[in-house]
Amino acid sequence: MKKMLFILVSMLCLLLSAGCGSDKQAAQAPAADKVLRVATSPASPPFELYLKEQNKFTGFDIDLINDVAKKMGYDKVEFINTPFDELLPGLNQKKYDIAMNNFSKTKARSIDYAASDSYAKAALSLLPKKAANLKQTSTA
C-alpha cells in the first residue's frame, strides 16, 4: 500500500499551510493544542482496527501515524472513525487533516492527493475449499 507517502506529503502540506498564519495567531495557540486529526476506516487488521469495548484504535497504521505525528511535533492524534467511501470526500471538505487506510495509488488520485511509497506488499488470493478440485497453475 502506498499510504506512507500519502501520509508524509499530507503532513508536509499541513506544516506548510500552518506556517502561513500570522505571528499573532501562532502566539495565542498553546502548544498542547497541536492535534493531528486522522480519519480511518478501521476494518483492516492488522493495519487498522477499532476496539469498541476499549474505545481504542490499534494496529500497524495507528502506531505508524502516532510515531510520525510525534516526530512532527504534534502532541496528540485524534482518530476519526469514518466509512471508507467517505474518507477522501471528508479530506476534501477539511473535516480532518489526513485520511489513512488501504488506499491504492492511482493516476486519478494522484491528481488531488499525495501518497506515500508502499510500506507493505499485499498479495491477493482466492481461497476455495480443497474439495473444489481446482487446478493450481503458476503465474511466475
PDB file of C-alpha atoms in Angstrom:
ATOM      1  CA  MET A   1       0.000   0.000   0.000  1.00  0.00           C
ATOM      2  CA  LYS A   2       1.231   3.439  -0.742  1.00  0.00           C
ATOM      3  CA  LYS A   3      -0.097   5.138   2.337  1.00  0.00           C
ATOM      4  CA  MET A   4       3.186   6.301   3.832  1.00  0.00           C
ATOM      5  CA  LEU A   5       3.972   8.840   1.089  1.00  0.00           C
ATOM      6  CA  PHE A   6       0.335   9.953   1.184  1.00  0.00           C
ATOM      7  CA  ILE A   7       0.654  10.488   4.929  1.00  0.00           C
ATOM      8  CA  LEU A   8       4.047  12.168   4.779  1.00  0.00           C
ATOM      9  CA  VAL A   9       3.175  14.522   1.931  1.00  0.00           C
ATOM     10  CA  SER A  10      -0.155  15.361   3.573  1.00  0.00           C
ATOM     11  CA  MET A  11       1.685  16.185   6.768  1.00  0.00           C
ATOM     12  CA  LEU A  12       4.185  18.310   4.858  1.00  0.00           C
ATOM     13  CA  CYS A  13       1.294  20.233   3.288  1.00  0.00           C
ATOM     14  CA  LEU A  14      -0.171  20.729   6.758  1.00  0.00           C
ATOM     15  CA  LEU A  15       3.099  22.098   8.042  1.00  0.00           C
ATOM     16  CA  LEU A  16       3.439  24.450   5.102  1.00  0.00           C
ATOM     17  CA  SER A  17      -0.128  25.717   5.438  1.00  0.00           C
ATOM     18  CA  ALA A  18       0.273  26.106   9.209  1.00  0.00           C
ATOM     19  CA  GLY A  19       3.256  28.365   8.590  1.00  0.00           C
ATOM     20  CA  CYS A  20       1.131  30.773   6.563  1.00  0.00           C
ATOM     21  CA  GLY A  21      -0.794  32.169   9.570  1.00  0.00           C
ATOM     22  CA  SER A  22       0.072  35.381  11.327  1.00  0.00           C
ATOM     23  CA  ASP A  23       2.567  35.506  14.188  1.00  0.00           C
ATOM     24  CA  LYS A  24      -0.198  36.816  16.457  1.00  0.00           C
ATOM     25  CA  GLN A  25      -2.274  33.660  15.836  1.00  0.00           C
ATOM     26  CA  ALA A  26       0.723  31.408  16.484  1.00  0.00           C
ATOM     27  CA  ALA A  27       1.490  33.212  19.748  1.00  0.00           C
ATOM     28  CA  GLN A  28      -2.073  32.729  21.003  1.00  0.00           C
ATOM     29  CA  ALA A  29      -2.264  28.972  20.358  1.00  0.00           C
ATOM     30  CA  PRO A  30      -0.908  26.918  23.258  1.00  0.00           C
ATOM     31  CA  ALA A  31       1.469  24.067  22.392  1.00  0.00           C
ATOM     32  CA  ALA A  32      -0.924  21.499  23.878  1.00  0.00           C
ATOM     33  CA  ASP A  33      -3.453  22.326  21.134  1.00  0.00           C
ATOM     34  CA  LYS A  34      -1.322  20.750  18.428  1.00  0.00           C
ATOM     35  CA  VAL A  35      -3.616  17.866  17.428  1.00  0.00           C
ATOM     36  CA  LEU A  36      -3.394  15.878  14.199  1.00  0.00           C
ATOM     37  CA  ARG A  37      -6.861  14.724  13.116  1.00  0.00           C
ATOM     38  CA  VAL A  38      -6.691  11.413  11.242  1.00  0.00           C
ATOM     39  CA  ALA A  39      -9.661   9.693   9.617  1.00  0.00           C
ATOM     40  CA  THR A  40      -9.561   5.961   9.095  1.00  0.00           C
ATOM     41  CA  SER A  41     -11.968   3.143   8.378  1.00  0.00           C
ATOM     42  CA  PRO A  42     -10.616   0.675  10.922  1.00  0.00           C
ATOM     43  CA  ALA A  43     -11.662  -2.655   9.448  1.00  0.00           C
ATOM     44  CA  SER A  44      -8.341  -3.929   8.097  1.00  0.00           C
ATOM     45  CA  PRO A  45      -6.428  -5.731  10.836  1.00  0.00           C
ATOM     46  CA  PRO A  46      -3.514  -5.840  11.422  1.00  0.00           C
ATOM     47  CA  PHE A  47      -3.260  -2.336   9.909  1.00  0.00           C
ATOM     48  CA  GLU A  48      -6.308  -0.594  11.395  1.00  0.00           C
ATOM     49  CA  LEU A  49      -8.771  -1.906  13.934  1.00  0.00           C
ATOM     50  CA  TYR A  50     -11.182  -0.245  16.348  1.00  0.00           C
ATOM     51  CA  LEU A  51     -11.671  -1.995  19.682  1.00  0.00           C
ATOM     52  CA  LYS A  52     -15.160  -0.866  20.611  1.00  0.00           C
ATOM     53  CA  GLU A  53     -15.074  -2.250  24.166  1.00  0.00           C
ATOM     54  CA  GLN A  54     -11.911  -0.252  24.888  1.00  0.00           C
ATOM     55  CA  ASN A  55     -12.819   2.750  22.708  1.00  0.00           C
ATOM     56  CA  LYS A  56      -9.370   2.433  21.164  1.00  0.00           C
ATOM     57  CA  PHE A  57      -7.839   2.371  17.696  1.00  0.00           C
ATOM     58  CA  THR A  58      -4.986  -0.089  17.226  1.00  0.00           C
ATOM     59  CA  GLY A  59      -2.830  -1.630  14.503  1.00  0.00           C
ATOM     60  CA  PHE A  60       0.298  -1.012  12.463  1.00  0.00           C
ATOM     61  CA  ASP A  61      -1.016   2.117  10.710  1.00  0.00           C
ATOM     62  CA  ILE A  62      -2.207   3.554  14.024  1.00  0.00           C
ATOM     63  CA  ASP A  63       1.221   3.041  15.599  1.00  0.00           C
ATOM     64  CA  LEU A  64       2.889   4.448  12.482  1.00  0.00           C
ATOM     65  CA  ILE A  65       0.863   7.676  12.387  1.00  0.00           C
ATOM     66  CA  ASN A  66       1.294   8.158  16.141  1.00  0.00           C
ATOM     67  CA  ASP A  67       5.096   7.955  15.700  1.00  0.00           C
ATOM     68  CA  VAL A  68       5.114  10.220  12.633  1.00  0.00           C
ATOM     69  CA  ALA A  69       2.913  12.794  14.378  1.00  0.00           C
ATOM     70  CA  LYS A  70       5.189  12.775  17.420  1.00  0.00           C
ATOM     71  CA  LYS A  71       8.256  13.354  15.230  1.00  0.00           C
ATOM     72  CA  MET A  72       6.419  16.222  13.541  1.00  0.00           C
ATOM     73  CA  GLY A  73       5.782  17.892  16.886  1.00  0.00           C
ATOM     74  CA  TYR A  74       2.116  17.036  17.399  1.00  0.00           C
ATOM     75  CA  ASP A  75       1.033  16.486  20.985  1.00  0.00           C
ATOM     76  CA  LYS A  76      -1.901  14.242  20.168  1.00  0.00           C
ATOM     77  CA  VAL A  77      -3.501  12.278  17.344  1.00  0.00           C
ATOM     78  CA  GLU A  78      -7.293  12.291  17.198  1.00  0.00           C
ATOM     79  CA  PHE A  79      -8.637   9.332  15.215  1.00  0.00           C
ATOM     80  CA  ILE A  80     -11.975   9.737  13.471  1.00  0.00           C
ATOM     81  CA  ASN A  81     -13.846   6.531  12.636  1.00  0.00           C
ATOM     82  CA  THR A  82     -15.066   7.127   9.074  1.00  0.00           C
ATOM     83  CA  PRO A  83     -16.652   4.837   6.465  1.00  0.00           C
ATOM     84  CA  PHE A  84     -14.135   4.090   3.695  1.00  0.00           C
ATOM     85  CA  ASP A  85     -16.179   5.757   0.945  1.00  0.00           C
ATOM     86  CA  GLU A  86     -16.299   8.999   2.971  1.00  0.00           C
ATOM     87  CA  LEU A  87     -12.540   9.247   3.685  1.00  0.00           C
ATOM     88  CA  LEU A  88     -11.470  11.238   0.611  1.00  0.00           C
ATOM     89  CA  PRO A  89     -14.603  13.410   0.380  1.00  0.00           C
ATOM     90  CA  GLY A  90     -14.123  14.295   4.059  1.00  0.00           C
ATOM     91  CA  LEU A  91     -10.496  15.184   3.388  1.00  0.00           C
ATOM     92  CA  ASN A  92     -11.659  17.466   0.570  1.00  0.00           C
ATOM     93  CA  GLN A  93     -14.093  19.124   2.982  1.00  0.00           C
ATOM     94  CA  LYS A  94     -11.278  19.573   5.560  1.00  0.00           C
ATOM     95  CA  LYS A  95     -13.101  17.507   8.192  1.00  0.00           C
ATOM     96  CA  TYR A  96      -9.696  16.100   9.191  1.00  0.00           C
ATOM     97  CA  ASP A  97      -6.040  16.550   8.327  1.00  0.00           C
ATOM     98  CA  ILE A  98      -5.187  13.108   6.938  1.00  0.00           C
ATOM     99  CA  ALA A  99      -7.119  10.141   5.575  1.00  0.00           C
ATOM    100  CA  MET A 100      -5.378   6.855   6.319  1.00  0.00           C
ATOM    101  CA  ASN A 101      -6.462   3.443   5.085  1.00  0.00           C
ATOM    102  CA  ASN A 102      -5.751   0.784   2.456  1.00  0.00           C
ATOM    103  CA  PHE A 103      -5.521   3.196  -0.442  1.00  0.00           C
ATOM    104  CA  SER A 104      -4.151   2.209  -3.815  1.00  0.00           C
ATOM    105  CA  LYS A 105      -2.135   4.835  -5.603  1.00  0.00           C
ATOM    106  CA  THR A 106      -3.856   5.628  -8.885  1.00  0.00           C
ATOM    107  CA  LYS A 107      -3.348   8.275 -11.553  1.00  0.00           C
ATOM    108  CA  ALA A 108      -6.745   9.752 -10.764  1.00  0.00           C
ATOM    109  CA  ARG A 109      -5.998  10.019  -7.040  1.00  0.00           C
ATOM    110  CA  SER A 110      -2.537  11.444  -7.653  1.00  0.00           C
ATOM    111  CA  ILE A 111      -4.140  14.499  -9.278  1.00  0.00           C
ATOM    112  CA  ASP A 112      -5.725  15.614  -5.996  1.00  0.00           C
ATOM    113  CA  TYR A 113      -3.812  13.724  -3.297  1.00  0.00           C
ATOM    114  CA  ALA A 114      -0.277  12.953  -2.266  1.00  0.00           C
ATOM    115  CA  ALA A 115       0.542   9.349  -1.390  1.00  0.00           C
ATOM    116  CA  SER A 116       3.346   7.582   0.388  1.00  0.00           C
ATOM    117  CA  ASP A 117       5.568   4.924  -1.083  1.00  0.00           C
ATOM    118  CA  SER A 118       4.386   1.417  -0.332  1.00  0.00           C
ATOM    119  CA  TYR A 119       5.380   0.133   3.073  1.00  0.00           C
ATOM    120  CA  ALA A 120       3.513  -3.165   2.875  1.00  0.00           C
ATOM    121  CA  LYS A 121       3.147  -5.562  -0.004  1.00  0.00           C
ATOM    122  CA  ALA A 122      -0.168  -7.338  -0.342  1.00  0.00           C
ATOM    123  CA  ALA A 123      -0.774 -10.370  -2.479  1.00  0.00           C
ATOM    124  CA  LEU A 124      -4.430 -11.021  -3.166  1.00  0.00           C
ATOM    125  CA  SER A 125      -5.603 -14.610  -3.359  1.00  0.00           C
ATOM    126  CA  LEU A 126      -8.749 -16.650  -3.821  1.00  0.00           C
ATOM    127  CA  LEU A 127      -9.401 -19.291  -1.183  1.00  0.00           C
ATOM    128  CA  PRO A 128     -11.683 -22.057  -2.463  1.00  0.00           C
ATOM    129  CA  LYS A 129     -12.351 -25.184  -0.416  1.00  0.00           C
ATOM    130  CA  LYS A 130      -9.971 -28.012  -1.247  1.00  0.00           C
ATOM    131  CA  ALA A 131     -12.969 -30.095  -2.327  1.00  0.00           C
ATOM    132  CA  ALA A 132     -13.457 -27.695  -5.253  1.00  0.00           C
ATOM    133  CA  ASN A 133     -10.747 -29.647  -7.168  1.00  0.00           C
ATOM    134  CA  LEU A 134      -9.402 -26.543  -8.856  1.00  0.00           C
ATOM    135  CA  LYS A 135      -6.163 -26.931 -10.769  1.00  0.00           C
ATOM    136  CA  GLN A 136      -3.295 -24.867  -9.422  1.00  0.00           C
ATOM    137  CA  THR A 137      -1.272 -23.027 -12.017  1.00  0.00           C
ATOM    138  CA  SER A 138       1.761 -20.864 -11.539  1.00  0.00           C
ATOM    139  CA  THR A 139       1.883 -17.281 -12.766  1.00  0.00           C
ATOM    140  CA  ALA A 140       5.594 -16.991 -12.127  1.00  0.00           C
TER     141      ALA A 140
END
